[in-house]
Amino acid sequence: DIQMTQSPSFLSTSVGDRVTINCKASQNINRYLNWYQQRLGEAPKLLIHNANSLQTGIPSRFSGSGSGTDFTFTISSLQPEDVATYFCLQHNSWPRTFGGGTKLELK
Amino acid sequence: QVQLQQSGGELAKPGSSVKISCKASGYTFSNYYISWIKQTTGQGLEYTGYINTGSGGTNYNEKFKGKATLTVDKSSSTAFMQLSSLTPDDSAVYYCAREGAISFDYWGQGVMVTVSS
């Protein structure tokens, strides 16, 4: 199975901050990586697919980059409603595997 | 609009089975796989497997072989996951998600399964 190592696991941030989250795959997954937001008690919501494609309806402050084994997710200017847990998913091969998640909190 | 509506929470005894459902609407059901994902605080998100809603073919994560059984009822656009021989380790929130050109683009609201005597 492909291991997805996500960092950091926790981030204390402020409104307006630039937030960066990383996912590293244990082997090449090309660009087959998605990023999700999960608010407490809700289902995950797709933000970015195939490493850098913004899902329809998602604000442009969210972006993704990377290919191969190293990927980055960025929120350019954190808004209060962005407080949530974010995680990555590789869909290059089965079984699909997930990063461990990054929980954002406001300072 | 695309929706995946899951069944309600389950409280089950150790050794028993539960069957949870995922009813799709707003798109052509047989054009997308349905995958199932387990979420716990300790283990995070784990992929259980998928069902090809057109053919009924399945693919299971090795870890869940013998634990999960995936089926589909095309007439009602509903996918099912049965979990058998339940133990407390099976307590989790289980999600279904659509998989197609964009993997895991829509998710159900989740079902909490609690295994307790």
mmCIF file of C-alpha atoms in Angstrom:
data_model
loop_
_atom_site.group_PDB
_atom_site.id
_atom_site.type_symbol
_atom_site.label_atom_id
_atom_site.label_comp_id
_atom_site.label_asym_id
_atom_site.label_seq_id
_atom_site.Cartn_x
_atom_site.Cartn_y
_atom_site.Cartn_z
ATOM 1 C CA ASP A 1 0.000 0.000 0.000
ATOM 2 C CA ILE A 2 1.113 3.569 -0.640
ATOM 3 C CA GLN A 3 1.756 5.452 2.581
ATOM 4 C CA MET A 4 0.752 9.107 2.709
ATOM 5 C CA THR A 5 2.643 11.180 5.257
ATOM 6 C CA GLN A 6 0.934 14.475 5.964
ATOM 7 C CA SER A 7 2.428 17.384 7.902
ATOM 8 C CA PRO A 8 1.901 19.149 10.133
ATOM 9 C CA SER A 9 -0.796 17.303 12.065
ATOM 10 C CA PHE A 10 -1.835 20.475 13.860
ATOM 11 C CA LEU A 11 -1.584 24.151 12.976
ATOM 12 C CA SER A 12 -2.457 27.177 15.082
ATOM 13 C CA THR A 13 -3.217 30.026 12.730
ATOM 14 C CA SER A 14 -4.734 33.478 12.486
ATOM 15 C CA VAL A 15 -7.252 34.968 10.097
ATOM 16 C CA GLY A 16 -5.379 36.260 7.066
ATOM 17 C CA ASP A 17 -2.465 33.845 7.460
ATOM 18 C CA ARG A 18 -1.052 31.864 4.570
ATOM 19 C CA VAL A 19 -1.396 28.173 5.435
ATOM 20 C CA THR A 20 0.658 25.396 3.865
ATOM 21 C CA ILE A 21 0.129 21.661 4.327
ATOM 22 C CA ASN A 22 2.250 18.920 2.835
ATOM 23 C CA CYS A 23 1.661 15.336 1.801
ATOM 24 C CA LYS A 24 4.416 12.943 0.863
ATOM 25 C CA ALA A 25 3.713 9.655 -0.875
ATOM 26 C CA SER A 26 5.852 6.572 -0.295
ATOM 27 C CA GLN A 27 6.042 6.070 -4.059
ATOM 28 C CA ASN A 28 5.253 7.925 -7.254
ATOM 29 C CA ILE A 29 1.562 8.745 -7.547
ATOM 30 C CA ASN A 30 1.906 11.071 -10.537
ATOM 31 C CA ARG A 31 -0.666 13.801 -9.959
ATOM 32 C CA TYR A 32 -3.378 11.542 -8.541
ATOM 33 C CA LEU A 33 -3.859 13.406 -5.296
ATOM 34 C CA ASN A 34 -6.909 15.139 -3.864
ATOM 35 C CA TRP A 35 -7.294 17.536 -0.941
ATOM 36 C CA TYR A 36 -10.345 17.628 1.322
ATOM 37 C CA GLN A 37 -11.767 19.807 4.042
ATOM 38 C CA GLN A 38 -13.702 18.219 6.880
ATOM 39 C CA ARG A 39 -15.505 20.376 9.388
ATOM 40 C CA LEU A 40 -16.454 18.836 12.709
ATOM 41 C CA GLY A 41 -19.331 16.432 12.328
ATOM 42 C CA GLU A 42 -19.528 16.824 8.560
ATOM 43 C CA ALA A 43 -18.582 14.749 5.548
ATOM 44 C CA PRO A 44 -15.343 15.545 3.726
ATOM 45 C CA LYS A 45 -15.587 18.130 0.970
ATOM 46 C CA LEU A 46 -13.400 17.971 -2.115
ATOM 47 C CA LEU A 47 -11.334 21.123 -2.637
ATOM 48 C CA ILE A 48 -8.563 20.149 -5.047
ATOM 49 C CA HIS A 49 -8.374 17.149 -7.387
ATOM 50 C CA ASN A 50 -5.492 15.809 -9.422
ATOM 51 C CA ALA A 51 -2.976 17.802 -7.406
ATOM 52 C CA ASN A 52 -3.833 21.293 -8.648
ATOM 53 C CA SER A 53 -7.365 21.434 -10.091
ATOM 54 C CA LEU A 54 -9.761 23.540 -8.094
ATOM 55 C CA GLN A 55 -13.111 21.806 -7.659
ATOM 56 C CA THR A 56 -16.104 23.723 -8.998
ATOM 57 C CA GLY A 57 -17.445 26.249 -6.525
ATOM 58 C CA ILE A 58 -14.395 26.257 -4.277
ATOM 59 C CA PRO A 59 -12.881 29.692 -3.497
ATOM 60 C CA SER A 60 -9.638 30.556 -5.251
ATOM 61 C CA ARG A 61 -7.775 31.061 -1.967
ATOM 62 C CA PHE A 62 -7.382 27.276 -1.968
ATOM 63 C CA SER A 63 -4.702 25.805 -4.220
ATOM 64 C CA GLY A 64 -2.583 22.721 -4.657
ATOM 65 C CA SER A 65 0.698 21.834 -6.304
ATOM 66 C CA GLY A 66 3.128 18.984 -6.709
ATOM 67 C CA SER A 67 3.583 15.716 -8.549
ATOM 68 C CA GLY A 68 5.320 12.417 -8.031
ATOM 69 C CA THR A 69 5.742 12.055 -4.296
ATOM 70 C CA ASP A 70 5.577 15.587 -2.881
ATOM 71 C CA PHE A 71 2.467 17.710 -2.733
ATOM 72 C CA THR A 72 1.483 21.003 -1.156
ATOM 73 C CA PHE A 73 -1.885 22.490 -0.275
ATOM 74 C CA THR A 74 -2.175 26.208 0.366
ATOM 75 C CA ILE A 75 -4.780 28.568 1.753
ATOM 76 C CA SER A 76 -3.602 32.000 0.659
ATOM 77 C CA SER A 77 -5.473 33.985 3.312
ATOM 78 C CA LEU A 78 -7.206 32.021 6.044
ATOM 79 C CA GLN A 79 -10.848 32.843 6.707
ATOM 80 C CA PRO A 80 -12.725 31.952 9.923
ATOM 81 C CA GLU A 81 -14.831 29.392 8.064
ATOM 82 C CA ASP A 82 -11.660 27.541 7.026
ATOM 83 C CA VAL A 83 -11.154 26.173 10.530
ATOM 84 C CA ALA A 84 -11.383 22.439 9.897
ATOM 85 C CA THR A 85 -9.295 19.349 9.347
ATOM 86 C CA TYR A 86 -7.674 18.905 5.950
ATOM 87 C CA PHE A 87 -6.447 15.670 4.471
ATOM 88 C CA CYS A 88 -5.008 14.290 1.273
ATOM 89 C CA LEU A 89 -6.027 11.187 -0.655
ATOM 90 C CA GLN A 90 -4.021 9.308 -3.269
ATOM 91 C CA HIS A 91 -6.026 7.709 -6.062
ATOM 92 C CA ASN A 92 -3.138 6.475 -8.188
ATOM 93 C CA SER A 93 -3.614 2.882 -7.071
ATOM 94 C CA TRP A 94 -5.682 0.602 -4.892
ATOM 95 C CA PRO A 95 -6.184 0.585 -2.039
ATOM 96 C CA ARG A 96 -6.714 4.325 -1.942
ATOM 97 C CA THR A 97 -4.893 5.766 1.048
ATOM 98 C CA PHE A 98 -5.218 8.929 3.049
ATOM 99 C CA GLY A 99 -2.962 11.334 4.854
ATOM 100 C CA GLY A 100 -3.322 11.547 8.601
ATOM 101 C CA GLY A 101 -4.949 14.962 8.514
ATOM 102 C CA THR A 102 -4.050 18.496 9.565
ATOM 103 C CA LYS A 103 -6.242 20.215 12.115
ATOM 104 C CA LEU A 104 -6.380 23.993 11.836
ATOM 105 C CA GLU A 105 -7.250 26.099 14.829
ATOM 106 C CA LEU A 106 -7.388 29.834 15.368
ATOM 107 C CA LYS A 107 -4.947 31.374 17.803
ATOM 108 C CA GLN B 1 -27.734 17.911 -7.551
ATOM 109 C CA VAL B 2 -25.609 14.917 -6.667
ATOM 110 C CA GLN B 3 -26.505 13.398 -3.316
ATOM 111 C CA LEU B 4 -25.443 10.286 -1.475
ATOM 112 C CA GLN B 5 -27.889 9.664 1.357
ATOM 113 C CA GLN B 6 -26.773 7.135 3.935
ATOM 114 C CA SER B 7 -28.857 5.182 6.400
ATOM 115 C CA GLY B 8 -29.057 5.958 10.086
ATOM 116 C CA GLY B 9 -26.707 5.105 12.896
ATOM 117 C CA GLU B 10 -26.390 1.542 14.139
ATOM 118 C CA LEU B 11 -25.872 0.103 17.598
ATOM 119 C CA ALA B 12 -24.830 -3.532 17.323
ATOM 120 C CA LYS B 13 -23.624 -6.277 19.625
ATOM 121 C CA PRO B 14 -20.247 -7.966 19.227
ATOM 122 C CA GLY B 15 -20.443 -10.897 16.834
ATOM 123 C CA SER B 16 -23.445 -9.548 14.957
ATOM 124 C CA SER B 17 -23.698 -7.927 11.518
ATOM 125 C CA VAL B 18 -24.967 -4.624 10.207
ATOM 126 C CA LYS B 19 -25.882 -3.518 6.728
ATOM 127 C CA ILE B 20 -25.681 0.155 5.877
ATOM 128 C CA SER B 21 -26.908 1.799 2.731
ATOM 129 C CA CYS B 22 -25.985 4.647 0.422
ATOM 130 C CA LYS B 23 -28.723 5.909 -1.893
ATOM 131 C CA ALA B 24 -27.560 7.962 -4.859
ATOM 132 C CA SER B 25 -29.461 10.650 -6.710
ATOM 133 C CA GLY B 26 -28.795 13.439 -9.165
ATOM 134 C CA TYR B 27 -26.619 11.461 -11.565
ATOM 135 C CA THR B 28 -26.498 8.227 -13.586
ATOM 136 C CA PHE B 29 -25.810 5.677 -10.862
ATOM 137 C CA SER B 30 -24.156 3.008 -12.988
ATOM 138 C CA ASN B 31 -21.587 5.419 -14.437
ATOM 139 C CA TYR B 32 -19.686 5.702 -11.147
ATOM 140 C CA TYR B 33 -18.196 3.312 -8.646
ATOM 141 C CA ILE B 34 -19.186 3.612 -4.995
ATOM 142 C CA SER B 35 -16.364 3.363 -2.504
ATOM 143 C CA TRP B 36 -16.602 2.955 1.251
ATOM 144 C CA ILE B 37 -14.347 4.593 3.819
ATOM 145 C CA LYS B 38 -13.965 3.964 7.552
ATOM 146 C CA GLN B 39 -13.098 6.867 9.839
ATOM 147 C CA THR B 40 -11.968 6.584 13.419
ATOM 148 C CA THR B 41 -10.173 8.981 15.719
ATOM 149 C CA GLY B 42 -7.331 6.546 16.218
ATOM 150 C CA GLN B 43 -6.768 5.160 12.713
ATOM 151 C CA GLY B 44 -7.970 8.093 10.645
ATOM 152 C CA LEU B 45 -9.431 7.292 7.236
ATOM 153 C CA GLU B 46 -9.218 3.784 5.811
ATOM 154 C CA TYR B 47 -10.384 2.643 2.415
ATOM 155 C CA THR B 48 -12.633 -0.399 2.597
ATOM 156 C CA GLY B 49 -13.234 -1.108 -1.071
ATOM 157 C CA TYR B 50 -15.391 -0.265 -4.032
ATOM 158 C CA ILE B 51 -18.226 -1.695 -6.034
ATOM 159 C CA ASN B 52 -18.697 -1.242 -9.747
ATOM 160 C CA THR B 53 -22.343 -0.218 -9.729
ATOM 161 C CA GLY B 54 -22.780 -1.269 -13.345
ATOM 162 C CA SER B 55 -21.397 -4.815 -13.172
ATOM 163 C CA GLY B 56 -21.544 -5.466 -9.427
ATOM 164 C CA GLY B 57 -17.850 -6.271 -9.419
ATOM 165 C CA THR B 58 -15.983 -5.513 -6.214
ATOM 166 C CA ASN B 59 -12.480 -4.757 -5.022
ATOM 167 C CA TYR B 60 -11.645 -4.938 -1.327
ATOM 168 C CA ASN B 61 -8.802 -3.571 0.716
ATOM 169 C CA GLU B 62 -7.016 -6.684 2.008
ATOM 170 C CA LYS B 63 -7.571 -5.463 5.537
ATOM 171 C CA PHE B 64 -11.358 -5.621 5.084
ATOM 172 C CA LYS B 65 -11.682 -8.905 3.221
ATOM 173 C CA GLY B 66 -14.003 -11.107 5.208
ATOM 174 C CA LYS B 67 -15.209 -8.116 7.201
ATOM 175 C CA ALA B 68 -17.037 -6.061 4.565
ATOM 176 C CA THR B 69 -19.344 -7.223 1.785
ATOM 177 C CA LEU B 70 -20.373 -4.714 -0.862
ATOM 178 C CA THR B 71 -23.541 -5.078 -2.890
ATOM 179 C CA VAL B 72 -25.710 -2.889 -5.072
ATOM 180 C CA ASP B 73 -29.361 -2.573 -6.053
ATOM 181 C CA LYS B 74 -29.414 -0.800 -9.396
ATOM 182 C CA SER B 75 -33.203 -0.525 -9.391
ATOM 183 C CA SER B 76 -33.060 1.831 -6.395
ATOM 184 C CA SER B 77 -29.602 3.352 -7.070
ATOM 185 C CA THR B 78 -28.463 2.111 -3.692
ATOM 186 C CA ALA B 79 -25.177 0.614 -2.591
ATOM 187 C CA PHE B 80 -24.812 -1.432 0.566
ATOM 188 C CA MET B 81 -22.010 -2.460 2.855
ATOM 189 C CA GLN B 82 -22.478 -5.321 5.277
ATOM 190 C CA LEU B 83 -20.050 -5.606 8.164
ATOM 191 C CA SER B 84 -19.908 -9.005 9.818
ATOM 192 C CA SER B 85 -18.535 -10.546 13.002
ATOM 193 C CA LEU B 86 -18.481 -7.135 14.585
ATOM 194 C CA THR B 87 -15.977 -6.226 17.295
ATOM 195 C CA PRO B 88 -15.482 -2.927 19.125
ATOM 196 C CA ASP B 89 -12.704 -2.143 16.599
ATOM 197 C CA ASP B 90 -15.403 -1.865 13.938
ATOM 198 C CA SER B 91 -16.955 1.087 15.748
ATOM 199 C CA ALA B 92 -16.471 4.020 13.398
ATOM 200 C CA VAL B 93 -18.142 6.423 11.040
ATOM 201 C CA TYR B 94 -18.518 4.846 7.621
ATOM 202 C CA TYR B 95 -18.805 6.974 4.511
ATOM 203 C CA CYS B 96 -19.712 6.136 0.962
ATOM 204 C CA ALA B 97 -18.201 8.207 -1.821
ATOM 205 C CA ARG B 98 -18.594 8.399 -5.552
ATOM 206 C CA GLU B 99 -15.649 7.519 -7.709
ATOM 207 C CA GLY B 100 -15.457 8.386 -11.386
ATOM 208 C CA ALA B 101 -13.511 10.791 -13.557
ATOM 209 C CA ILE B 102 -12.906 12.751 -10.376
ATOM 210 C CA SER B 103 -12.257 10.350 -7.548
ATOM 211 C CA PHE B 104 -14.225 10.760 -4.337
ATOM 212 C CA ASP B 105 -15.907 13.957 -5.456
ATOM 213 C CA TYR B 106 -19.102 13.457 -3.458
ATOM 214 C CA TRP B 107 -19.488 11.794 -0.095
ATOM 215 C CA GLY B 108 -22.447 10.625 1.922
ATOM 216 C CA GLN B 109 -23.097 12.198 5.302
ATOM 217 C CA GLY B 110 -21.643 9.202 7.137
ATOM 218 C CA VAL B 111 -23.092 6.480 9.353
ATOM 219 C CA MET B 112 -21.933 5.916 12.898
ATOM 220 C CA VAL B 113 -21.669 2.259 13.792
ATOM 221 C CA THR B 114 -21.233 1.506 17.476
ATOM 222 C CA VAL B 115 -20.369 -2.016 18.583
ATOM 223 C CA SER B 116 -21.044 -2.582 22.238
ATOM 224 C CA SER B 117 -22.482 -5.273 24.468
#
